[in-house]
Amino acid sequence: MTGLQYMSGFGNEHVSEDPRCPGALPEGQNNPQVCPYGLYAEQLSGSAFTCPRPTNKRSWLYRILPSVCHKPFEPLEEGHLTHNWDEVEPDPNQLRWKPFEIPKAPQNKLDFVSGLHTLCGAGEPRGRNGISIHIFVCNTSMLDRCLYNSDGDFLIVPQQGKLLITTEFGKMLVEPNEICVIQQGMRFSVEVFGETRGYILEVYGAHFELPDLGPIGANGLANPRDFLVPVAWYEDRQVPGGYTVISKYQGKLFAARQDFSPFNVVAWHGNYTPYKYHLEKFMVINSVAFDHADPSIFTVLTAKSTRLGVALADFVIFPPRWGVANNTFRPPYYHRNCMSEFMGLIKGHYEAKEEGFQPGGASLHSMMTPHGPDADCFEKASKAKLEPERVAEGTMAFMFESSLSLAITKWGLQTSKRLDKNYYKCWEPLKSHFNPKHK
């Protein structure tokens, strides 16, 4: 686990060989008649062949056996993974969940795949337009099985426990306060080290990219060089009839057996890779005079929709920063939004909800549903002495924001038993301060 190496850069054209096999990459071409070391060449395409060069994504993998060598796929019980958005009636209320429970290992062993629980989403993968938000809770590692997502990309946000993720491109260690993206079609397996929990934003129909900076200029927010890509690593391991490859396809899980480890890629090159990013490296932009800049200034990654300036999904964080705005109510203001806002908390206390919103929990404020600071936060901030202050110290909250109207699953509303039915009460103490005689 120690000593893992990475290459830096977002969307770069990377080249990597396992040092045990120098010269494994063919020279001057992608698909020679005979590859070095007797390897097979296999292309993984993340975009149409004819996409413009800036959006064309593909990598060439040089592997001991091609990934086509497996028995037929058969349906696998998907548990609480779903994209059925009609299980329960729509609920426009402000929703908040207490921290999602992680089962104890002796009673109920769950790995990353069996611990996936869909909380909400919209759209559907066959039409290549939509998102899902999942919670993962697990207590054991994936053993001789891997997952790949045929439907879209996974943006994984660990909240408790670190993840050692083995991919076809190499290994990544992803700890709380880091994120990783496993793009469509990439096979991966997750090793955990105890009780583990986190959040997943899945998008189908688009890939994540860095947001445009506009008037901010050339630098700021998440810097491309801070994204890390694993280096090539392979295992030549036989598993007679015993390795399970799981495909998430059209919202359901399917399993196929094969006789060898799929992590048999000796070398690769391309710009379609998994990657990780540490949230502490985010360069915060903020108001230094008065009022608020819109929370879009905290966008780490975006998945664009077909409408200009409208995201299918954004990943937004609220990191520690300085608050200096004059004559300004500094917490997030009261708000109704044409976007859906899902909030999670990795650690600490979120500035607008210091009580009730806990690490490992979540909230959802749906389209045009009003939300904002609770009564206690409003009263404190309205009377606070305005001087430079550290905001969100020791905290990391995040938001999955989407232009889609999200439906809640039955698991989210009922089965999980984590819905806080008293959430609305945090605004009940708000009182009128209106005085028509005083300006």
Coordinates of C-alpha atoms in Angstrom, one line a residue:
M1 CA 0.0 0.0 0.0
T2 CA 2.9 2.3 0.7
G3 CA 5.1 3.5 -2.2
L4 CA 2.3 3.8 -4.8
Q5 CA 3.3 6.0 -7.7
Y6 CA 1.2 8.3 -9.9
M7 CA 1.5 10.5 -12.9
S8 CA 0.0 14.0 -12.7
G9 CA -2.2 15.9 -15.0
F10 CA -5.9 16.0 -15.9
G11 CA -6.8 14.5 -19.3
N12 CA -3.1 14.1 -20.3
E13 CA -1.8 11.7 -22.9
H14 CA 0.0 9.3 -20.5
V15 CA 2.4 6.4 -21.2
S16 CA 3.1 3.7 -18.6
E17 CA 4.9 0.4 -18.4
D18 CA 5.3 -2.0 -15.5
P19 CA 9.0 -1.8 -14.8
R20 CA 9.2 -5.6 -14.7
C21 CA 8.7 -5.6 -18.5
P22 CA 10.6 -2.7 -20.0
G23 CA 9.8 -2.0 -23.6
A24 CA 6.3 -3.5 -23.4
L25 CA 4.8 -0.6 -25.3
P26 CA 5.0 -1.0 -29.1
E27 CA 7.1 1.7 -30.8
G28 CA 5.6 3.8 -33.4
Q29 CA 2.2 2.1 -33.7
N30 CA -0.7 0.9 -31.5
N31 CA -1.4 -2.6 -33.0
P32 CA 1.7 -4.4 -34.3
Q33 CA 1.4 -7.9 -35.8
V34 CA 3.2 -9.2 -32.7
C35 CA 3.3 -7.2 -29.5
P36 CA 6.3 -7.2 -27.3
Y37 CA 6.4 -10.0 -24.7
G38 CA 3.6 -11.8 -26.6
L39 CA 1.0 -9.4 -25.3
Y40 CA -2.5 -8.6 -26.7
A41 CA -3.4 -5.1 -27.8
E42 CA -6.8 -3.9 -26.8
Q43 CA -8.3 -0.4 -27.2
L44 CA -10.7 1.0 -24.5
S45 CA -12.8 3.8 -26.1
G46 CA -14.4 6.4 -23.9
S47 CA -15.8 8.4 -26.8
A48 CA -17.0 7.9 -30.3
F49 CA -14.1 7.5 -32.8
T50 CA -15.2 10.7 -34.6
C51 CA -15.4 13.0 -31.6
P52 CA -13.4 16.3 -32.0
R53 CA -9.8 15.9 -30.7
P54 CA -10.4 17.8 -27.5
T55 CA -13.1 15.4 -26.4
N56 CA -11.7 12.2 -28.0
K57 CA -10.9 9.7 -25.3
R58 CA -9.2 6.3 -25.7
S59 CA -6.4 4.2 -24.2
W60 CA -4.5 1.2 -25.6
L61 CA -3.9 -1.6 -23.2
Y62 CA -1.3 -4.3 -23.6
R63 CA -2.4 -7.3 -21.7
I64 CA -1.5 -11.0 -21.1
L65 CA -5.0 -12.1 -22.2
P66 CA -7.7 -9.9 -23.8
S67 CA -10.8 -9.1 -21.7
V68 CA -13.0 -11.0 -24.1
C69 CA -11.9 -14.3 -22.5
H70 CA -14.8 -15.1 -20.1
K71 CA -17.9 -17.3 -19.8
P72 CA -21.3 -15.7 -20.7
F73 CA -22.8 -13.0 -18.4
E74 CA -25.7 -14.1 -16.2
P75 CA -27.9 -11.9 -14.0
L76 CA -26.6 -11.1 -10.6
E77 CA -28.8 -10.1 -7.7
E78 CA -28.3 -6.3 -7.4
G79 CA -29.6 -5.8 -3.9
H80 CA -30.4 -2.1 -3.4
L81 CA -28.9 -0.9 -6.7
T82 CA -31.6 0.4 -9.0
H83 CA -32.6 3.0 -11.6
N84 CA -36.3 2.5 -11.1
W85 CA -37.4 6.0 -10.3
D86 CA -41.1 5.0 -9.8
E87 CA -40.8 2.8 -6.8
V88 CA -42.4 5.5 -4.5
E89 CA -44.3 8.7 -5.1
P90 CA -42.3 11.9 -5.7
D91 CA -41.4 13.8 -2.5
P92 CA -40.7 17.6 -2.9
N93 CA -39.9 18.1 0.8
Q94 CA -36.5 19.1 2.2
L95 CA -34.9 15.7 3.0
R96 CA -32.1 14.9 5.4
W97 CA -30.6 11.5 6.3
K98 CA -28.8 10.6 9.4
P99 CA -25.4 8.8 8.9
F100 CA -25.9 5.7 6.9
E101 CA -25.3 2.6 9.0
I102 CA -22.4 0.2 8.2
P103 CA -23.2 -3.4 9.0
K104 CA -20.9 -5.2 11.3
A105 CA -18.8 -7.8 9.5
P106 CA -19.6 -11.0 11.4
Q107 CA -23.4 -10.5 10.9
N108 CA -23.4 -9.2 7.4
K109 CA -20.3 -9.1 5.2
L110 CA -20.6 -6.5 2.4
D111 CA -18.0 -5.6 -0.1
F112 CA -18.1 -2.5 -2.3
V113 CA -20.5 -4.0 -4.9
S114 CA -22.9 -5.7 -2.4
G115 CA -22.8 -2.5 -0.3
L116 CA -24.1 -0.2 -3.1
H117 CA -27.4 1.5 -2.3
T118 CA -29.1 3.8 -4.7
L119 CA -30.5 6.9 -3.0
C120 CA -31.8 9.0 -5.8
G121 CA -31.5 9.7 -9.5
A122 CA -33.1 10.6 -12.8
G123 CA -32.9 9.6 -16.5
E124 CA -31.8 6.2 -17.6
P125 CA -28.7 4.7 -19.0
R126 CA -30.1 3.3 -22.3
G127 CA -30.9 6.9 -23.5
R128 CA -27.4 8.0 -22.3
N129 CA -28.7 10.9 -20.2
G130 CA -29.0 10.8 -16.5
I131 CA -27.4 10.5 -13.1
S132 CA -27.6 8.3 -10.0
I133 CA -26.5 9.0 -6.5
H134 CA -25.4 5.9 -4.5
I135 CA -24.3 5.3 -0.9
F136 CA -21.7 2.6 -0.3
V137 CA -21.3 0.9 3.0
C138 CA -18.9 -2.1 3.2
N139 CA -16.8 -4.0 5.7
T140 CA -14.9 -6.5 3.6
S141 CA -12.7 -6.4 0.5
M142 CA -13.7 -7.6 -3.0
L143 CA -12.1 -11.1 -3.4
D144 CA -11.5 -12.5 -6.9
R145 CA -14.1 -10.2 -8.3
C146 CA -14.1 -6.9 -10.1
L147 CA -16.7 -4.4 -11.4
Y148 CA -17.0 -2.3 -14.5
N149 CA -19.7 0.2 -15.2
S150 CA -21.1 0.0 -18.8
D151 CA -23.6 2.8 -18.0
G152 CA -21.3 5.6 -17.1
D153 CA -18.7 7.1 -14.8
F154 CA -18.4 6.7 -11.0
L155 CA -17.1 9.7 -9.0
I156 CA -16.3 8.1 -5.6
V157 CA -16.2 10.2 -2.4
P158 CA -14.9 8.1 0.6
Q159 CA -16.1 9.4 3.9
Q160 CA -14.9 6.7 6.4
G161 CA -12.1 4.3 5.7
K162 CA -9.6 4.3 2.9
L163 CA -10.0 2.4 -0.4
L164 CA -7.2 0.6 -2.2
I165 CA -8.5 0.4 -5.7
T166 CA -6.9 -1.9 -8.2
T167 CA -7.7 -1.0 -11.8
E168 CA -6.5 -2.2 -15.2
F169 CA -4.3 0.9 -15.3
G170 CA -2.7 0.4 -11.8
K171 CA -3.4 0.9 -8.2
M172 CA -4.8 4.0 -6.3
L173 CA -5.1 4.6 -2.6
V174 CA -8.1 6.9 -2.0
E175 CA -8.6 8.2 1.5
P176 CA -11.3 10.5 3.0
N177 CA -10.9 14.0 1.7
E178 CA -9.8 12.6 -1.6
I179 CA -12.0 11.6 -4.5
C180 CA -11.5 9.3 -7.5
V181 CA -13.2 8.9 -10.9
I182 CA -13.5 5.4 -12.5
Q183 CA -14.7 6.1 -16.0
Q184 CA -17.1 4.0 -18.1
G185 CA -15.9 0.5 -18.9
M186 CA -12.9 0.4 -16.6
R187 CA -12.5 -2.7 -14.4
F188 CA -11.7 -2.2 -10.8
S189 CA -11.7 -4.0 -7.4
V190 CA -11.8 -2.3 -4.0
E191 CA -9.9 -3.4 -0.9
V192 CA -11.0 -2.0 2.4
F193 CA -9.5 -2.0 5.9
G194 CA -12.5 -2.1 8.2
E195 CA -15.9 -0.4 8.3
T196 CA -16.0 1.9 5.2
R197 CA -18.6 4.4 3.9
G198 CA -18.9 7.0 1.2
Y199 CA -20.9 8.5 -1.7
I200 CA -21.0 8.0 -5.4
L201 CA -22.1 10.3 -8.2
E202 CA -22.8 8.3 -11.3
V203 CA -23.3 10.1 -14.7
Y204 CA -24.3 8.5 -17.9
G205 CA -24.0 10.3 -21.2
A206 CA -21.1 12.6 -20.3
H207 CA -17.6 12.5 -18.7
F208 CA -16.3 14.7 -16.0
E209 CA -14.2 17.6 -16.9
L210 CA -12.7 20.7 -15.3
P211 CA -15.0 23.7 -15.4
D212 CA -14.3 26.6 -17.6
L213 CA -12.7 29.5 -15.6
G214 CA -13.9 32.5 -17.7
P215 CA -13.0 35.8 -16.0
I216 CA -11.2 34.0 -13.2
G217 CA -8.4 33.5 -15.7
A218 CA -6.0 30.7 -16.4
N219 CA -5.5 29.5 -12.9
G220 CA -7.6 28.6 -9.8
L221 CA -10.1 26.1 -8.5
A222 CA -8.8 22.6 -9.2
N223 CA -5.5 22.7 -10.9
P224 CA -4.9 20.1 -13.6
R225 CA -1.5 19.1 -12.3
D226 CA -3.0 18.0 -9.0
F227 CA -4.9 15.1 -10.5
L228 CA -3.1 11.8 -10.2
V229 CA -3.2 8.8 -12.6
P230 CA -1.9 5.3 -11.5
V231 CA 1.1 3.7 -13.1
A232 CA 0.9 0.3 -14.9
W233 CA 0.9 -2.7 -12.6
Y234 CA 0.0 -6.3 -13.6
E235 CA -0.6 -9.6 -12.0
D236 CA -0.2 -12.8 -14.0
R237 CA -2.5 -14.9 -11.8
Q238 CA -4.5 -17.9 -12.6
V239 CA -7.9 -18.4 -10.9
P240 CA -9.3 -21.6 -12.4
G241 CA -13.0 -20.9 -12.9
G242 CA -13.1 -18.6 -10.0
Y243 CA -12.7 -15.0 -11.0
T244 CA -16.0 -13.0 -11.3
V245 CA -16.3 -10.0 -13.6
I246 CA -19.4 -8.0 -12.7
S247 CA -20.9 -5.6 -15.3
K248 CA -23.3 -2.9 -14.4
Y249 CA -25.4 -2.8 -17.6
Q250 CA -28.6 -0.9 -18.2
G251 CA -28.9 -0.4 -14.4
K252 CA -28.6 -4.1 -13.5
L253 CA -25.7 -6.3 -12.5
F254 CA -24.4 -9.3 -14.5
A255 CA -21.6 -11.6 -13.6
A256 CA -19.2 -13.7 -15.8
R257 CA -16.6 -16.2 -14.7
Q258 CA -13.0 -16.4 -16.1
D259 CA -9.8 -18.3 -15.2
F260 CA -7.5 -15.3 -14.7
S261 CA -7.1 -11.9 -13.0
P262 CA -8.3 -9.1 -15.3
F263 CA -5.6 -6.9 -13.9
N264 CA -3.1 -8.3 -16.4
V265 CA -2.3 -5.1 -18.2
V266 CA 1.5 -4.8 -18.5
A267 CA 1.6 -1.4 -20.3
W268 CA -0.8 1.2 -21.5
H269 CA -0.9 4.6 -23.2
G270 CA -3.7 7.1 -23.8
N271 CA -5.9 9.8 -22.2
Y272 CA -8.8 7.7 -20.9
T273 CA -7.8 6.7 -17.4
P274 CA -9.0 6.5 -13.8
Y275 CA -7.7 9.4 -11.6
K276 CA -7.8 10.7 -8.1
Y277 CA -7.6 14.2 -6.5
H278 CA -7.0 15.5 -3.0
L279 CA -9.6 18.1 -2.0
E280 CA -7.2 20.1 0.1
K281 CA -5.4 21.1 -3.1
F282 CA -8.5 23.1 -4.3
M283 CA -7.7 26.8 -4.7
V284 CA -10.7 28.6 -3.2
I285 CA -12.0 31.8 -4.9
N286 CA -14.2 34.0 -2.7
S287 CA -15.7 37.4 -2.2
V288 CA -13.3 40.0 -0.6
A289 CA -15.7 43.0 -0.5
F290 CA -19.4 42.2 0.1
D291 CA -22.2 39.7 -0.7
H292 CA -21.7 36.2 -2.0
A293 CA -20.3 34.9 -5.2
D294 CA -22.4 32.0 -6.5
P295 CA -21.5 28.6 -5.2
S296 CA -20.4 27.6 -8.7
I297 CA -17.0 29.1 -7.7
F298 CA -16.5 25.9 -5.7
T299 CA -16.9 23.5 -8.6
V300 CA -14.2 20.8 -8.8
L301 CA -15.5 18.8 -11.7
T302 CA -18.5 19.1 -14.1
A303 CA -20.3 16.8 -16.5
K304 CA -21.9 19.0 -19.1
S305 CA -25.3 18.6 -20.6
T306 CA -26.2 19.4 -24.2
R307 CA -27.5 22.8 -23.1
L308 CA -24.7 25.5 -23.0
G309 CA -23.9 26.4 -19.4
V310 CA -26.1 23.8 -17.8
A311 CA -24.5 20.9 -16.1
L312 CA -25.8 17.4 -16.1
A313 CA -24.0 17.2 -12.8
D314 CA -21.4 19.3 -10.9
F315 CA -19.2 18.2 -8.0
V316 CA -18.8 21.1 -5.7
I317 CA -17.0 21.4 -2.3
F318 CA -17.1 23.9 0.6
P319 CA -13.5 23.8 2.0
P320 CA -11.9 25.8 4.8
R321 CA -11.4 29.4 3.7
W322 CA -11.4 33.0 5.0
G323 CA -14.6 35.0 5.3
V324 CA -14.1 38.8 5.0
A325 CA -17.2 40.2 3.4
N326 CA -18.4 43.5 4.8
N327 CA -22.0 44.2 5.8
T328 CA -22.9 40.7 4.6
F329 CA -24.9 37.8 6.0
R330 CA -22.0 35.3 5.6
P331 CA -23.6 31.8 5.7
P332 CA -25.3 30.5 2.6
Y333 CA -28.4 32.5 1.9
Y334 CA -32.0 31.3 1.7
H335 CA -32.5 29.9 -1.8
R336 CA -34.8 28.3 -4.3
N337 CA -33.0 26.7 -7.2
C338 CA -33.8 25.3 -10.7
M339 CA -31.2 22.6 -9.9
S340 CA -31.3 19.7 -7.5
E341 CA -28.8 20.0 -4.6
F342 CA -27.6 16.8 -2.8
M343 CA -25.2 17.5 0.1
G344 CA -22.9 15.2 1.9
L345 CA -20.4 15.8 4.7
I346 CA -17.0 14.1 4.9
K347 CA -15.9 15.6 8.2
G348 CA -16.6 18.5 10.6
H349 CA -19.7 20.7 10.9
Y350 CA -21.3 22.4 7.9
E351 CA -21.5 26.1 8.4
A352 CA -25.3 26.4 7.8
K353 CA -26.4 23.3 9.7
E354 CA -24.0 22.8 12.6
E355 CA -26.5 20.4 14.3
G356 CA -28.3 17.5 12.6
F357 CA -26.2 17.3 9.4
Q358 CA -23.6 14.8 10.3
P359 CA -20.6 13.2 8.6
G360 CA -21.8 10.1 6.7
G361 CA -25.3 11.6 6.3
A362 CA -26.8 13.6 3.5
S363 CA -29.5 16.1 2.5
L364 CA -31.5 16.7 -0.7
H365 CA -33.1 20.0 -1.6
S366 CA -35.1 19.3 -4.8
M367 CA -35.9 21.7 -7.6
M368 CA -37.5 24.9 -6.3
T369 CA -37.8 23.6 -2.8
P370 CA -36.7 26.4 -0.4
H371 CA -33.8 25.8 1.9
G372 CA -31.2 27.8 3.8
P373 CA -29.7 28.3 7.3
D374 CA -31.5 27.0 10.3
A375 CA -32.9 29.4 12.9
D376 CA -29.9 29.2 15.2
C377 CA -27.5 29.9 12.4
F378 CA -29.5 32.9 11.1
E379 CA -29.7 34.5 14.6
K380 CA -26.0 34.1 15.3
A381 CA -24.9 35.3 11.9
S382 CA -27.2 38.3 12.0
K383 CA -25.6 39.5 15.2
A384 CA -22.0 38.4 14.7
K385 CA -19.2 41.0 14.7
L386 CA -18.0 41.2 11.1
E387 CA -14.2 40.6 11.1
P388 CA -12.0 38.3 9.2
E389 CA -12.8 34.7 10.2
R390 CA -11.9 31.2 9.2
V391 CA -14.9 29.5 7.7
A392 CA -15.4 25.7 7.8
E393 CA -12.1 25.0 9.6
G394 CA -11.8 21.2 10.0
T395 CA -14.8 20.6 7.7
M396 CA -15.3 19.3 4.2
A397 CA -18.9 19.4 2.9
F398 CA -19.7 18.7 -0.8
M399 CA -22.6 19.0 -3.2
F400 CA -23.7 16.9 -6.1
E401 CA -25.8 19.4 -8.1
S402 CA -27.8 18.4 -11.2
S403 CA -30.1 20.0 -13.7
L404 CA -32.3 16.9 -13.5
S405 CA -35.2 16.5 -11.1
L406 CA -34.1 13.6 -8.8
A407 CA -36.5 10.8 -7.7
I408 CA -35.9 9.1 -4.3
T409 CA -35.7 5.3 -4.1
K410 CA -37.7 3.2 -1.7
W411 CA -34.5 2.4 0.1
G412 CA -33.8 6.1 0.6
L413 CA -37.3 7.0 1.9
Q414 CA -38.1 3.8 3.8
T415 CA -35.8 0.8 3.9
S416 CA -32.7 2.6 5.1
K417 CA -34.5 4.0 8.1
R418 CA -32.1 6.9 8.2
L419 CA -34.5 9.6 7.0
D420 CA -34.7 12.4 9.6
K421 CA -38.4 13.1 9.7
N422 CA -37.9 16.2 11.9
Y423 CA -35.7 18.0 9.5
Y424 CA -38.3 20.7 8.7
K425 CA -38.4 21.7 12.4
C426 CA -35.0 23.4 12.1
W427 CA -36.7 26.3 10.4
E428 CA -39.8 26.5 12.6
P429 CA -38.1 28.8 15.2
L430 CA -37.5 31.5 12.5
K431 CA -39.5 34.5 13.5
S432 CA -40.5 37.8 11.8
H433 CA -38.2 40.7 12.5
F434 CA -40.4 43.0 10.3
N435 CA -40.9 46.5 11.7
P436 CA -42.6 48.9 9.2
K437 CA -41.5 51.9 11.3
H438 CA -37.8 51.1 11.1
K439 CA -35.6 51.0 8.1

